[in-house]
Amino acid sequence: MTSPDSAKANYEDKCSNGGNLDQFNRDKFVKLMLADQKSKLSQLKVALLNQIKQSGDEPRGEGVYIGEWNQTFHDRSGCDTNTNSYSAFVVTVTGGNANHTVVKYLVTIDDDDNAGKRTLKIRDIRPINLRNDN
């Protein structure tokens, strides 16, 4: 980690054609951000859990979940430069027998490889209001 919201990795393969953009290390990066109280992703999770508490509702399980990461941007220039973004929904799940699941945010991380030098960082966290049945 180079900051609470970014990390770097070096690979021997300077021309991976995307092979250096592995999900295992992206998942590790997300876990490290969630463990760091200064990271934007960790702060978002805490804020959403506080919203659940203040609403009087009960979190179901962890209460806040990050969905599957999907590639939402890709640009490869020749052999050694890949710029990529991956996005996932952040969801709150509350209730006991009655289940209330709401997508609250879209999180996007950049996952770029420049000749074996990989950079991961938070690009954006955007609120989403798909539906509100209060």
PDB file of C-alpha atoms in Angstrom, residues 1 3-7 26-43 66 69 107-109 120-122:
ATOM      1  CA  MET A   1       0.000   0.000   0.000  1.00  0.00           C
ATOM      2  CA  SER A   3      -1.620   5.233   0.841  1.00  0.00           C
ATOM      3  CA  PRO A   4      -4.940   4.168   2.369  1.00  0.00           C
ATOM      4  CA  ASP A   5      -6.478   4.210  -1.137  1.00  0.00           C
ATOM      5  CA  SER A   6      -3.649   3.080  -3.435  1.00  0.00           C
ATOM      6  CA  ALA A   7      -1.060   0.342  -3.867  1.00  0.00           C
ATOM      7  CA  ARG A  26      -7.157  -6.864  -6.531  1.00  0.00           C
ATOM      8  CA  ASP A  27      -9.184  -8.641  -3.815  1.00  0.00           C
ATOM      9  CA  LYS A  28      -6.217  -8.331  -1.433  1.00  0.00           C
ATOM     10  CA  PHE A  29      -6.063  -4.583  -2.192  1.00  0.00           C
ATOM     11  CA  VAL A  30      -9.777  -4.189  -1.368  1.00  0.00           C
ATOM     12  CA  LYS A  31      -9.342  -6.106   1.910  1.00  0.00           C
ATOM     13  CA  LEU A  32      -6.398  -3.899   2.897  1.00  0.00           C
ATOM     14  CA  MET A  33      -8.447  -0.776   2.168  1.00  0.00           C
ATOM     15  CA  LEU A  34     -11.342  -2.076   4.270  1.00  0.00           C
ATOM     16  CA  ALA A  35      -8.921  -2.760   7.146  1.00  0.00           C
ATOM     17  CA  ASP A  36      -7.491   0.791   7.029  1.00  0.00           C
ATOM     18  CA  GLN A  37      -9.707   3.266   8.896  1.00  0.00           C
ATOM     19  CA  LYS A  38      -8.328   6.111   6.758  1.00  0.00           C
ATOM     20  CA  SER A  39      -9.377   4.612   3.426  1.00  0.00           C
ATOM     21  CA  LYS A  40     -12.452   5.946   1.644  1.00  0.00           C
ATOM     22  CA  LEU A  41     -13.904   2.455   1.308  1.00  0.00           C
ATOM     23  CA  SER A  42     -13.552   1.726   5.019  1.00  0.00           C
ATOM     24  CA  GLN A  43     -15.071   5.103   5.923  1.00  0.00           C
ATOM     25  CA  ILE A  66     -19.399  -5.118  -1.846  1.00  0.00           C
ATOM     26  CA  TRP A  69     -15.962  -6.431  -9.438  1.00  0.00           C
ATOM     27  CA  VAL A 107     -17.179   2.092  -6.293  1.00  0.00           C
ATOM     28  CA  THR A 108     -14.600   2.191  -9.074  1.00  0.00           C
ATOM     29  CA  ILE A 109     -10.942   1.270  -8.711  1.00  0.00           C
ATOM     30  CA  LEU A 120      -4.254   0.119  -7.926  1.00  0.00           C
ATOM     31  CA  LYS A 121      -6.239   3.047  -6.560  1.00  0.00           C
ATOM     32  CA  ILE A 122      -9.734   4.268  -5.808  1.00  0.00           C
TER      33      ILE A 122
END
